[in-house]
PDB file of C-alpha atoms in Angstrom:
ATOM      1  CA  MET A  18      -5.254  28.440 -18.137  1.00 79.00           C
ATOM      2  CA  ARG A  19      -7.792  25.605 -18.068  1.00 87.00           C
ATOM      3  CA  GLN A  20      -5.116  23.265 -16.747  1.00 94.00           C
ATOM      4  CA  LEU A  21      -4.510  25.660 -13.844  1.00 97.00           C
ATOM      5  CA  ILE A  22      -8.179  25.427 -12.880  1.00 97.00           C
ATOM      6  CA  PHE A  23      -7.817  21.650 -12.591  1.00 98.00           C
ATOM      7  CA  LEU A  24      -4.600  22.022 -10.620  1.00 98.00           C
ATOM      8  CA  PHE A  25      -6.477  24.284  -8.206  1.00 98.00           C
ATOM      9  CA  ILE A  26      -9.373  21.815  -7.878  1.00 98.00           C
ATOM     10  CA  GLY A  27      -6.798  19.086  -7.182  1.00 98.00           C
ATOM     11  CA  ILE A  28      -5.167  21.184  -4.451  1.00 98.00           C
ATOM     12  CA  LEU A  29      -8.554  21.693  -2.846  1.00 98.00           C
ATOM     13  CA  PHE A  30      -9.156  17.925  -3.048  1.00 98.00           C
ATOM     14  CA  GLY A  31      -5.723  17.086  -1.615  1.00 98.00           C
ATOM     15  CA  ILE A  32      -6.104  19.458   1.319  1.00 98.00           C
ATOM     16  CA  THR A  33      -9.568  17.991   1.996  1.00 98.00           C
ATOM     17  CA  MET A  34      -8.301  14.382   1.880  1.00 98.00           C
ATOM     18  CA  TYR A  35      -5.458  15.180   4.293  1.00 98.00           C
ATOM     19  CA  LYS A  36      -7.352  17.395   6.723  1.00 98.00           C
ATOM     20  CA  SER A  37     -10.466  15.224   6.903  1.00 98.00           C
ATOM     21  CA  GLU A  38      -8.100  12.274   7.576  1.00 98.00           C
ATOM     22  CA  ALA A  39      -9.724  10.279   4.765  1.00 97.00           C
ATOM     23  CA  ALA A  40      -6.115   9.697   3.624  1.00 98.00           C
ATOM     24  CA  SER A  41      -5.211   8.056   6.939  1.00 98.00           C
ATOM     25  CA  TRP A  42      -4.794   4.269   7.073  1.00 98.00           C
ATOM     26  CA  PHE A  43      -6.078   4.477  10.646  1.00 98.00           C
ATOM     27  CA  ARG A  44      -9.401   6.041   9.585  1.00 98.00           C
ATOM     28  CA  ILE A  45      -9.932   3.333   6.962  1.00 98.00           C
ATOM     29  CA  TYR A  46      -9.180   0.633   9.537  1.00 98.00           C
ATOM     30  CA  GLU A  47     -11.565   2.253  12.041  1.00 98.00           C
ATOM     31  CA  MET A  48     -14.297   2.553   9.385  1.00 98.00           C
ATOM     32  CA  PHE A  49     -14.216  -1.189   8.693  1.00 98.00           C
ATOM     33  CA  GLN A  50     -14.339  -1.782  12.469  1.00 98.00           C
ATOM     34  CA  PHE A  51     -17.556   0.341  12.590  1.00 97.00           C
ATOM     35  CA  LYS A  52     -16.053   2.254  15.521  1.00 96.00           C
ATOM     36  CA  SER A  53     -16.628   5.787  14.287  1.00 97.00           C
ATOM     37  CA  PHE A  54     -19.146   7.719  12.244  1.00 98.00           C
ATOM     38  CA  HIS A  55     -16.370   9.877  10.773  1.00 98.00           C
ATOM     39  CA  MET A  56     -15.815   8.169   7.379  1.00 98.00           C
ATOM     40  CA  TYR A  57     -19.492   7.359   6.964  1.00 98.00           C
ATOM     41  CA  GLY A  58     -20.273  11.018   7.673  1.00 98.00           C
ATOM     42  CA  ILE A  59     -17.763  12.182   5.058  1.00 98.00           C
ATOM     43  CA  ILE A  60     -18.985   9.822   2.324  1.00 97.00           C
ATOM     44  CA  GLY A  61     -22.648  10.174   3.329  1.00 97.00           C
ATOM     45  CA  SER A  62     -22.723  13.960   3.422  1.00 98.00           C
ATOM     46  CA  ALA A  63     -20.778  14.209   0.140  1.00 98.00           C
ATOM     47  CA  LEU A  64     -23.298  11.801  -1.357  1.00 97.00           C
ATOM     48  CA  VAL A  65     -26.453  13.616  -0.156  1.00 97.00           C
ATOM     49  CA  LEU A  66     -25.115  16.900  -1.518  1.00 98.00           C
ATOM     50  CA  GLY A  67     -23.936  15.133  -4.684  1.00 97.00           C
ATOM     51  CA  VAL A  68     -27.349  13.606  -5.399  1.00 97.00           C
ATOM     52  CA  LEU A  69     -29.086  16.971  -4.873  1.00 97.00           C
ATOM     53  CA  MET A  70     -26.521  18.761  -7.010  1.00 97.00           C
ATOM     54  CA  ILE A  71     -26.757  16.357  -9.949  1.00 96.00           C
ATOM     55  CA  GLN A  72     -30.595  16.416  -9.842  1.00 96.00           C
ATOM     56  CA  LEU A  73     -30.497  20.242  -9.936  1.00 96.00           C
ATOM     57  CA  ILE A  74     -27.988  20.216 -12.798  1.00 95.00           C
ATOM     58  CA  LYS A  75     -30.089  17.739 -14.830  1.00 93.00           C
ATOM     59  CA  ARG A  76     -33.496  19.350 -14.141  1.00 93.00           C
ATOM     60  CA  ASN A  77     -32.302  22.873 -14.878  1.00 93.00           C
ATOM     61  CA  LYS A  78     -30.027  21.806 -17.738  1.00 91.00           C
ATOM     62  CA  ILE A  79     -27.235  23.827 -16.197  1.00 92.00           C
ATOM     63  CA  LYS A  80     -24.385  24.628 -18.564  1.00 94.00           C
ATOM     64  CA  SER A  81     -20.724  24.229 -17.778  1.00 94.00           C
ATOM     65  CA  ALA A  82     -18.311  27.168 -17.497  1.00 93.00           C
ATOM     66  CA  PHE A  83     -17.545  26.664 -21.194  1.00 92.00           C
ATOM     67  CA  GLY A  84     -21.200  26.814 -22.271  1.00 91.00           C
ATOM     68  CA  GLU A  85     -21.640  23.074 -22.895  1.00 91.00           C
ATOM     69  CA  THR A  86     -24.473  21.069 -21.336  1.00 90.00           C
ATOM     70  CA  ILE A  87     -23.120  19.176 -18.348  1.00 92.00           C
ATOM     71  CA  SER A  88     -23.349  15.476 -19.138  1.00 86.00           C
ATOM     72  CA  ILE A  89     -22.556  12.598 -16.861  1.00 88.00           C
ATOM     73  CA  PRO A  90     -22.253   9.346 -18.801  1.00 88.00           C
ATOM     74  CA  ASP A  91     -24.163   6.348 -17.470  1.00 92.00           C
ATOM     75  CA  LYS A  92     -21.952   3.469 -16.358  1.00 92.00           C
ATOM     76  CA  GLU A  93     -21.980   0.265 -18.389  1.00 91.00           C
ATOM     77  CA  LYS A  94     -24.713  -2.121 -17.200  1.00 93.00           C
ATOM     78  CA  SER A  95     -23.332  -5.325 -15.800  1.00 94.00           C
ATOM     79  CA  PHE A  96     -22.952  -7.114 -12.489  1.00 96.00           C
ATOM     80  CA  TYR A  97     -19.862  -9.301 -12.391  1.00 97.00           C
ATOM     81  CA  ARG A  98     -17.233  -6.707 -13.186  1.00 97.00           C
ATOM     82  CA  TYR A  99     -18.536  -4.448 -10.414  1.00 97.00           C
ATOM     83  CA  ALA A 100     -18.844  -7.261  -7.873  1.00 97.00           C
ATOM     84  CA  TYR A 101     -15.483  -8.951  -8.582  1.00 98.00           C
ATOM     85  CA  GLY A 102     -13.591  -5.736  -9.253  1.00 98.00           C
ATOM     86  CA  GLY A 103     -15.190  -4.108  -6.213  1.00 98.00           C
ATOM     87  CA  ILE A 104     -14.229  -6.928  -3.874  1.00 98.00           C
ATOM     88  CA  LEU A 105     -10.611  -6.925  -5.110  1.00 98.00           C
ATOM     89  CA  PHE A 106     -10.456  -3.154  -4.713  1.00 98.00           C
ATOM     90  CA  GLY A 107     -11.884  -3.439  -1.180  1.00 98.00           C
ATOM     91  CA  LEU A 108      -9.286  -6.008  -0.163  1.00 98.00           C
ATOM     92  CA  GLY A 109      -6.523  -3.645  -1.335  1.00 98.00           C
ATOM     93  CA  TRP A 110      -8.162  -0.571   0.182  1.00 98.00           C
ATOM     94  CA  ALA A 111      -8.324  -2.144   3.641  1.00 98.00           C
ATOM     95  CA  LEU A 112      -4.752  -3.485   3.348  1.00 98.00           C
ATOM     96  CA  ALA A 113      -2.873  -0.437   2.020  1.00 98.00           C
ATOM     97  CA  GLY A 114      -5.407   1.968   3.584  1.00 96.00           C
ATOM     98  CA  ALA A 115      -5.324   4.241   0.574  1.00 94.00           C
ATOM     99  CA  CYS A 116      -7.422   4.635  -2.539  1.00 93.00           C
ATOM    100  CA  PRO A 117      -6.290   6.289  -5.789  1.00 96.00           C
ATOM    101  CA  GLY A 118      -6.887   9.875  -4.705  1.00 96.00           C
ATOM    102  CA  PRO A 119      -5.340   9.878  -1.218  1.00 97.00           C
ATOM    103  CA  MET A 120      -2.312   7.977  -2.580  1.00 97.00           C
ATOM    104  CA  PHE A 121      -1.191  11.141  -4.286  1.00 98.00           C
ATOM    105  CA  THR A 122      -2.025  13.278  -1.266  1.00 98.00           C
ATOM    106  CA  LEU A 123       0.129  11.077   0.979  1.00 98.00           C
ATOM    107  CA  LEU A 124       3.032  11.410  -1.438  1.00 98.00           C
ATOM    108  CA  GLY A 125       2.789  15.181  -1.149  1.00 98.00           C
ATOM    109  CA  ALA A 126       2.557  14.916   2.638  1.00 98.00           C
ATOM    110  CA  GLY A 127       5.998  13.271   2.600  1.00 97.00           C
ATOM    111  CA  PHE A 128       5.125   9.613   3.107  1.00 97.00           C
ATOM    112  CA  TYR A 129       7.476   8.310   0.435  1.00 97.00           C
ATOM    113  CA  SER A 130       6.710   4.624   1.084  1.00 97.00           C
ATOM    114  CA  ILE A 131       3.412   5.318  -0.671  1.00 98.00           C
ATOM    115  CA  LEU A 132       5.410   5.307  -3.932  1.00 98.00           C
ATOM    116  CA  VAL A 133       5.491   1.509  -3.568  1.00 98.00           C
ATOM    117  CA  VAL A 134       1.674   1.496  -3.362  1.00 98.00           C
ATOM    118  CA  ILE A 135       1.376   3.854  -6.363  1.00 98.00           C
ATOM    119  CA  PHE A 136       3.848   1.830  -8.458  1.00 98.00           C
ATOM    120  CA  PHE A 137       1.987  -1.407  -7.772  1.00 98.00           C
ATOM    121  CA  ALA A 138      -1.401   0.258  -8.350  1.00 98.00           C
ATOM    122  CA  VAL A 139      -0.152   1.277 -11.819  1.00 97.00           C
ATOM    123  CA  LEU A 140       1.145  -2.258 -12.324  1.00 97.00           C
ATOM    124  CA  GLY A 141      -2.213  -3.718 -11.250  1.00 98.00           C
ATOM    125  CA  THR A 142      -3.977  -1.454 -13.734  1.00 97.00           C
ATOM    126  CA  TRP A 143      -1.587  -2.599 -16.444  1.00 97.00           C
ATOM    127  CA  VAL A 144      -2.115  -6.277 -15.663  1.00 97.00           C
ATOM    128  CA  TYR A 145      -5.901  -5.736 -15.730  1.00 97.00           C
ATOM    129  CA  GLY A 146      -5.578  -4.122 -19.172  1.00 96.00           C
ATOM    130  CA  ARG A 147      -3.541  -7.096 -20.424  1.00 95.00           C
ATOM    131  CA  ILE A 148      -5.952  -9.787 -19.245  1.00 95.00           C
ATOM    132  CA  ALA A 149      -9.278  -7.900 -19.290  1.00 95.00           C
ATOM    133  CA  SER A 150     -10.588  -9.833 -22.298  1.00 94.00           C
ATOM    134  CA  LYS A 151     -10.198 -13.132 -20.415  1.00 95.00           C
ATOM    135  CA  LEU A 152     -12.055 -11.985 -17.268  1.00 96.00           C
ATOM    136  CA  PRO A 153     -15.810 -12.262 -16.647  1.00 95.00           C
ATOM    137  CA  HIS A 154     -17.392  -8.845 -16.969  1.00 94.00           C
TER     138      HIS A 154
ATOM    139  CA  MET B  12      -9.783  30.322  11.317  1.00 76.00           C
ATOM    140  CA  GLU B  13      -8.409  28.087  14.027  1.00 84.00           C
ATOM    141  CA  TRP B  14     -10.541  25.146  12.844  1.00 86.00           C
ATOM    142  CA  ILE B  15      -8.417  24.887   9.699  1.00 90.00           C
ATOM    143  CA  PHE B  16      -5.424  23.714  11.721  1.00 93.00           C
ATOM    144  CA  LYS B  17      -7.354  21.021  13.556  1.00 94.00           C
ATOM    145  CA  PRO B  18      -8.488  17.796  11.889  1.00 96.00           C
ATOM    146  CA  TRP B  19     -11.632  18.570   9.882  1.00 97.00           C
ATOM    147  CA  PRO B  20     -14.856  17.000  11.120  1.00 97.00           C
ATOM    148  CA  TRP B  21     -16.919  14.952   8.653  1.00 98.00           C
ATOM    149  CA  PHE B  22     -19.389  17.811   8.116  1.00 98.00           C
ATOM    150  CA  ILE B  23     -16.589  19.892   6.615  1.00 97.00           C
ATOM    151  CA  GLY B  24     -14.809  17.064   4.760  1.00 98.00           C
ATOM    152  CA  GLY B  25     -17.940  15.667   3.080  1.00 98.00           C
ATOM    153  CA  PRO B  26     -19.243  19.003   1.754  1.00 98.00           C
ATOM    154  CA  MET B  27     -15.736  19.888   0.520  1.00 98.00           C
ATOM    155  CA  ILE B  28     -15.688  16.657  -1.511  1.00 98.00           C
ATOM    156  CA  ALA B  29     -19.118  17.602  -2.899  1.00 98.00           C
ATOM    157  CA  LEU B  30     -17.620  20.991  -3.824  1.00 98.00           C
ATOM    158  CA  VAL B  31     -14.794  19.257  -5.691  1.00 98.00           C
ATOM    159  CA  LEU B  32     -17.381  17.137  -7.533  1.00 97.00           C
ATOM    160  CA  PHE B  33     -19.335  20.265  -8.416  1.00 97.00           C
ATOM    161  CA  LEU B  34     -16.282  22.146  -9.656  1.00 97.00           C
ATOM    162  CA  LEU B  35     -15.247  19.250 -11.902  1.00 97.00           C
ATOM    163  CA  LEU B  36     -18.768  18.972 -13.360  1.00 96.00           C
ATOM    164  CA  TYR B  37     -18.952  22.734 -13.790  1.00 96.00           C
ATOM    165  CA  PHE B  38     -15.703  22.682 -15.729  1.00 96.00           C
ATOM    166  CA  GLY B  39     -17.035  19.903 -17.922  1.00 94.00           C
ATOM    167  CA  LYS B  40     -15.343  16.859 -16.399  1.00 95.00           C
ATOM    168  CA  ASN B  41     -16.178  13.885 -14.224  1.00 94.00           C
ATOM    169  CA  PHE B  42     -14.694  12.908 -10.871  1.00 94.00           C
ATOM    170  CA  GLY B  43     -12.591   9.734 -11.047  1.00 95.00           C
ATOM    171  CA  MET B  44      -9.080   9.439  -9.713  1.00 96.00           C
ATOM    172  CA  SER B  45      -8.220   5.857 -10.707  1.00 96.00           C
ATOM    173  CA  SER B  46      -8.385   6.780 -14.405  1.00 96.00           C
ATOM    174  CA  ASN B  47      -5.016   8.444 -13.837  1.00 97.00           C
ATOM    175  CA  LEU B  48      -3.454   5.059 -13.161  1.00 97.00           C
ATOM    176  CA  ARG B  49      -4.531   3.954 -16.646  1.00 97.00           C
ATOM    177  CA  THR B  50      -3.226   7.191 -18.129  1.00 97.00           C
ATOM    178  CA  LEU B  51       0.140   6.602 -16.440  1.00 96.00           C
ATOM    179  CA  CYS B  52       0.279   3.149 -18.098  1.00 96.00           C
ATOM    180  CA  THR B  53      -0.355   4.737 -21.450  1.00 96.00           C
ATOM    181  CA  ILE B  54       2.303   7.398 -20.916  1.00 95.00           C
ATOM    182  CA  CYS B  55       4.751   4.573 -20.119  1.00 94.00           C
ATOM    183  CA  GLY B  56       4.018   3.052 -23.511  1.00 93.00           C
ATOM    184  CA  ALA B  57       1.415   0.399 -22.651  1.00 94.00           C
ATOM    185  CA  GLY B  58      -0.682   1.471 -25.665  1.00 93.00           C
ATOM    186  CA  LYS B  59       1.772  -0.130 -28.071  1.00 91.00           C
ATOM    187  CA  SER B  60       0.919  -3.641 -26.997  1.00 84.00           C
ATOM    188  CA  SER B  61      -2.589  -3.298 -25.628  1.00 90.00           C
ATOM    189  CA  GLU B  62      -5.787  -1.833 -27.061  1.00 91.00           C
ATOM    190  CA  PHE B  63      -7.010  -0.943 -23.563  1.00 94.00           C
ATOM    191  CA  PHE B  64      -4.203   1.590 -23.153  1.00 96.00           C
ATOM    192  CA  ASN B  65      -4.254   2.835 -26.718  1.00 95.00           C
ATOM    193  CA  PHE B  66      -5.876   6.250 -26.326  1.00 95.00           C
ATOM    194  CA  ASP B  67      -4.827   9.849 -26.576  1.00 95.00           C
ATOM    195  CA  TRP B  68      -3.605  10.493 -23.032  1.00 94.00           C
ATOM    196  CA  LYS B  69      -3.466  14.240 -23.638  1.00 94.00           C
ATOM    197  CA  LYS B  70      -7.272  14.226 -23.335  1.00 94.00           C
ATOM    198  CA  GLN B  71      -6.713  13.110 -19.729  1.00 96.00           C
ATOM    199  CA  GLN B  72      -4.183  15.849 -18.993  1.00 96.00           C
ATOM    200  CA  TRP B  73      -6.752  17.704 -16.907  1.00 97.00           C
ATOM    201  CA  ASN B  74      -7.088  14.680 -14.596  1.00 97.00           C
ATOM    202  CA  LEU B  75      -3.307  14.409 -14.225  1.00 97.00           C
ATOM    203  CA  MET B  76      -3.414  18.068 -13.148  1.00 98.00           C
ATOM    204  CA  VAL B  77      -6.009  17.117 -10.511  1.00 98.00           C
ATOM    205  CA  SER B  78      -3.595  14.403  -9.272  1.00 98.00           C
ATOM    206  CA  LEU B  79      -0.691  16.838  -9.251  1.00 98.00           C
ATOM    207  CA  GLY B  80      -2.909  19.196  -7.265  1.00 98.00           C
ATOM    208  CA  ALA B  81      -3.757  16.364  -4.859  1.00 98.00           C
ATOM    209  CA  ILE B  82      -0.009  15.920  -4.280  1.00 98.00           C
ATOM    210  CA  LEU B  83       0.504  19.644  -3.702  1.00 98.00           C
ATOM    211  CA  GLY B  84      -2.593  19.778  -1.488  1.00 98.00           C
ATOM    212  CA  GLY B  85      -1.173  17.015   0.674  1.00 98.00           C
ATOM    213  CA  GLY B  86       2.061  19.006   1.046  1.00 98.00           C
ATOM    214  CA  ILE B  87       0.269  22.276   1.836  1.00 98.00           C
ATOM    215  CA  ALA B  88      -2.060  20.634   4.365  1.00 98.00           C
ATOM    216  CA  SER B  89       0.700  18.728   6.193  1.00 97.00           C
ATOM    217  CA  GLN B  90       3.278  21.538   6.153  1.00 96.00           C
ATOM    218  CA  TRP B  91       1.192  24.619   6.801  1.00 96.00           C
ATOM    219  CA  LEU B  92      -2.308  23.665   7.844  1.00 96.00           C
ATOM    220  CA  SER B  93      -1.651  21.136  10.603  1.00 95.00           C
ATOM    221  CA  LEU B  94      -0.234  21.511  14.085  1.00 92.00           C
ATOM    222  CA  ASP B  95      -0.545  17.914  15.218  1.00 91.00           C
ATOM    223  CA  SER B  96      -1.163  15.229  12.626  1.00 93.00           C
ATOM    224  CA  SER B  97      -2.015  12.392  15.030  1.00 96.00           C
ATOM    225  CA  VAL B  98      -5.259  10.729  14.040  1.00 97.00           C
ATOM    226  CA  LEU B  99      -7.415  10.289  17.126  1.00 96.00           C
ATOM    227  CA  ILE B 100      -9.325   7.131  16.271  1.00 97.00           C
ATOM    228  CA  HIS B 101     -11.647   5.388  18.714  1.00 97.00           C
ATOM    229  CA  PRO B 102      -9.881   4.104  21.886  1.00 97.00           C
ATOM    230  CA  ASP B 103     -11.190   0.569  21.185  1.00 97.00           C
ATOM    231  CA  THR B 104      -9.583   0.678  17.735  1.00 97.00           C
ATOM    232  CA  ILE B 105      -6.312   1.959  19.216  1.00 97.00           C
ATOM    233  CA  ALA B 106      -6.333  -0.926  21.716  1.00 97.00           C
ATOM    234  CA  LYS B 107      -7.111  -3.441  18.981  1.00 97.00           C
ATOM    235  CA  LEU B 108      -4.311  -2.167  16.767  1.00 97.00           C
ATOM    236  CA  GLN B 109      -1.818  -2.249  19.663  1.00 96.00           C
ATOM    237  CA  GLU B 110      -2.706  -5.912  20.120  1.00 96.00           C
ATOM    238  CA  LEU B 111      -1.764  -6.348  16.454  1.00 96.00           C
ATOM    239  CA  ASN B 112       1.600  -4.640  17.124  1.00 95.00           C
ATOM    240  CA  ILE B 113       0.609  -1.335  15.529  1.00 97.00           C
ATOM    241  CA  GLU B 114       1.947   0.723  18.464  1.00 96.00           C
ATOM    242  CA  SER B 115       1.755   4.046  16.643  1.00 97.00           C
ATOM    243  CA  ALA B 116      -2.097   3.987  16.637  1.00 97.00           C
ATOM    244  CA  GLY B 117      -3.393   7.262  18.046  1.00 96.00           C
ATOM    245  CA  THR B 118      -0.042   9.057  17.757  1.00 96.00           C
ATOM    246  CA  ALA B 119       0.603   9.271  14.015  1.00 97.00           C
ATOM    247  CA  TYR B 120      -1.112  10.041  10.688  1.00 98.00           C
ATOM    248  CA  LEU B 121      -0.129   6.701   9.175  1.00 98.00           C
ATOM    249  CA  PRO B 122       1.149   3.613  11.036  1.00 98.00           C
ATOM    250  CA  ASP B 123       4.945   3.873  11.362  1.00 97.00           C
ATOM    251  CA  GLU B 124       5.023   0.079  11.349  1.00 97.00           C
ATOM    252  CA  LEU B 125       3.841   0.077   7.703  1.00 98.00           C
ATOM    253  CA  PHE B 126       4.845   3.438   6.249  1.00 98.00           C
ATOM    254  CA  SER B 127       8.134   4.548   7.818  1.00 97.00           C
ATOM    255  CA  LEU B 128      11.142   4.197   5.513  1.00 95.00           C
ATOM    256  CA  GLU B 129      12.831   1.848   7.999  1.00 95.00           C
ATOM    257  CA  ALA B 130       9.768  -0.454   7.899  1.00 96.00           C
ATOM    258  CA  LEU B 131      10.155  -0.697   4.161  1.00 94.00           C
ATOM    259  CA  LEU B 132      13.279  -2.791   4.666  1.00 94.00           C
ATOM    260  CA  GLN B 133      11.129  -5.600   6.029  1.00 96.00           C
ATOM    261  CA  PRO B 134       9.980  -7.943   3.262  1.00 97.00           C
ATOM    262  CA  LYS B 135       6.589  -8.345   4.961  1.00 97.00           C
ATOM    263  CA  VAL B 136       5.875  -4.607   4.928  1.00 97.00           C
ATOM    264  CA  LEU B 137       7.039  -4.286   1.331  1.00 97.00           C
ATOM    265  CA  LEU B 138       4.660  -7.120   0.404  1.00 98.00           C
ATOM    266  CA  ILE B 139       1.729  -5.497   2.233  1.00 98.00           C
ATOM    267  CA  LEU B 140       2.209  -2.215   0.367  1.00 98.00           C
ATOM    268  CA  ALA B 141       2.819  -3.954  -2.966  1.00 98.00           C
ATOM    269  CA  ILE B 142      -0.137  -6.342  -2.785  1.00 98.00           C
ATOM    270  CA  GLY B 143      -2.405  -3.612  -1.400  1.00 98.00           C
ATOM    271  CA  GLY B 144      -1.448  -1.268  -4.231  1.00 98.00           C
ATOM    272  CA  PHE B 145      -1.783  -3.983  -6.846  1.00 98.00           C
ATOM    273  CA  LEU B 146      -5.302  -4.940  -5.702  1.00 98.00           C
ATOM    274  CA  VAL B 147      -6.379  -1.296  -5.602  1.00 98.00           C
ATOM    275  CA  GLY B 148      -5.140  -0.705  -9.150  1.00 98.00           C
ATOM    276  CA  PHE B 149      -6.397  -3.978 -10.610  1.00 98.00           C
ATOM    277  CA  GLY B 150      -9.738  -3.837  -8.748  1.00 98.00           C
ATOM    278  CA  ALA B 151     -10.451  -0.183  -9.563  1.00 98.00           C
ATOM    279  CA  ARG B 152     -10.002  -0.752 -13.306  1.00 97.00           C
ATOM    280  CA  TYR B 153     -11.888  -4.083 -13.251  1.00 97.00           C
ATOM    281  CA  ALA B 154     -14.773  -2.342 -11.463  1.00 97.00           C
ATOM    282  CA  GLY B 155     -14.467   0.704 -13.740  1.00 96.00           C
ATOM    283  CA  GLY B 156     -13.813   3.144 -10.917  1.00 95.00           C
ATOM    284  CA  CYS B 157     -12.770   3.635  -7.309  1.00 94.00           C
ATOM    285  CA  THR B 158     -14.104   5.489  -4.298  1.00 95.00           C
ATOM    286  CA  SER B 159     -14.372   8.777  -6.209  1.00 94.00           C
ATOM    287  CA  GLY B 160     -15.788   7.302  -9.434  1.00 94.00           C
ATOM    288  CA  HIS B 161     -18.327   4.956  -7.874  1.00 96.00           C
ATOM    289  CA  ALA B 162     -18.964   5.851  -4.203  1.00 95.00           C
ATOM    290  CA  ILE B 163     -19.116   9.612  -4.841  1.00 96.00           C
ATOM    291  CA  SER B 164     -19.676  10.279  -8.533  1.00 95.00           C
ATOM    292  CA  GLY B 165     -21.597   7.138  -9.526  1.00 96.00           C
ATOM    293  CA  LEU B 166     -23.873   6.936  -6.508  1.00 96.00           C
ATOM    294  CA  SER B 167     -24.563  10.702  -6.729  1.00 96.00           C
ATOM    295  CA  ASN B 168     -25.762  10.034 -10.280  1.00 96.00           C
ATOM    296  CA  LEU B 169     -27.961   7.187  -8.940  1.00 96.00           C
ATOM    297  CA  GLN B 170     -26.112   4.491 -10.906  1.00 96.00           C
ATOM    298  CA  LEU B 171     -27.263   1.076  -9.674  1.00 97.00           C
ATOM    299  CA  VAL B 172     -23.996  -0.511 -10.840  1.00 97.00           C
ATOM    300  CA  SER B 173     -22.033   1.868  -8.643  1.00 97.00           C
ATOM    301  CA  LEU B 174     -23.987   0.454  -5.712  1.00 97.00           C
ATOM    302  CA  TYR B 175     -22.818  -3.055  -6.702  1.00 97.00           C
ATOM    303  CA  ALA B 176     -19.248  -1.734  -6.821  1.00 98.00           C
ATOM    304  CA  VAL B 177     -19.515   0.010  -3.440  1.00 98.00           C
ATOM    305  CA  ILE B 178     -21.035  -3.116  -1.826  1.00 98.00           C
ATOM    306  CA  GLY B 179     -18.068  -4.966  -3.337  1.00 98.00           C
ATOM    307  CA  PHE B 180     -15.622  -2.391  -1.854  1.00 98.00           C
ATOM    308  CA  PHE B 181     -17.127  -2.966   1.596  1.00 98.00           C
ATOM    309  CA  ALA B 182     -17.335  -6.744   1.262  1.00 98.00           C
ATOM    310  CA  GLY B 183     -13.639  -6.893   0.299  1.00 98.00           C
ATOM    311  CA  GLY B 184     -12.701  -4.332   2.952  1.00 98.00           C
ATOM    312  CA  LEU B 185     -14.535  -6.134   5.755  1.00 98.00           C
ATOM    313  CA  LEU B 186     -13.010  -9.450   4.708  1.00 98.00           C
ATOM    314  CA  MET B 187      -9.516  -7.972   4.805  1.00 98.00           C
ATOM    315  CA  ASN B 188     -10.046  -5.974   7.998  1.00 98.00           C
ATOM    316  CA  HIS B 189     -11.678  -8.674  10.114  1.00 97.00           C
ATOM    317  CA  PHE B 190     -10.415 -11.982   8.746  1.00 97.00           C
ATOM    318  CA  LEU B 191      -7.087 -11.376   6.979  1.00 97.00           C
ATOM    319  CA  LEU B 192      -5.368  -8.383   8.620  1.00 97.00           C
ATOM    320  CA  PRO B 193      -5.214 -10.036  12.076  1.00 96.00           C
ATOM    321  CA  TYR B 194      -3.003 -12.733  10.490  1.00 96.00           C
ATOM    322  CA  ILE B 195      -1.066 -10.381   8.244  1.00 96.00           C
ATOM    323  CA  LEU B 196      -0.076  -7.660  10.740  1.00 92.00           C
TER     324      LEU B 196
END
């Protein structure tokens, strides 16, 4: 039952990624060209609502559907891993035009070439895991 | 209801993403899609030889369900909720892409030159998709999250380190878009 809830949330997410065109290579290209407000509007409005929502959740100690306190773990404090990892991610994002959510959406939309992107994204994750201890974090 | 069939403007897309973030928090989880790539490594047996992948992947089953939903959502949206899937980007961007031999700009959802199955037969296109995917996977795990984990979830939770990551995403993206893609495409 719980798994079905997450499936439903995923469907909502997939429809949103496709219909808002955030899953389109063209929109990502246009965003980095600063030619349209579209992607900035999507991320910015999600962010404004997200900040308000999380503040409300924290201040009012809102409980989850299962009665637990909603907790959002703080990210590990560091600089290099976020800077280096972020830049590498950005290079790939602008090249393949897809990040890890929309990749799945594009597969469902019938763009089967995206399987190459997904396969190599899994491979990239695996290589990171293998050499993580040797990288500056 | 006609708006559903047209491309959604940012002021629908953004709030819908915030709704997804809320629903995940309300059901006791956090928003982060790239974690699924790690889980897929573990399912394929990567935990046997690497501590990083040695975790109980069943605890991440919920997130795999979100991914499965994202696949289904893409199918539903493209099959039943769209009349014309052309992405109408800015005319300047269309002109620029046509100069770079991306003729399908303005008439398709993804560039045919990169994502059609025929294009996949070209080694250059295969390399673009492979290297792009590899960098996304490697970079997301190195940075501890992707667009959903840092740009949406992390920044919403006012995490300074997520700002570093997002600045990194844009630095890398601008470098690729302005200085590398013109030579690659």
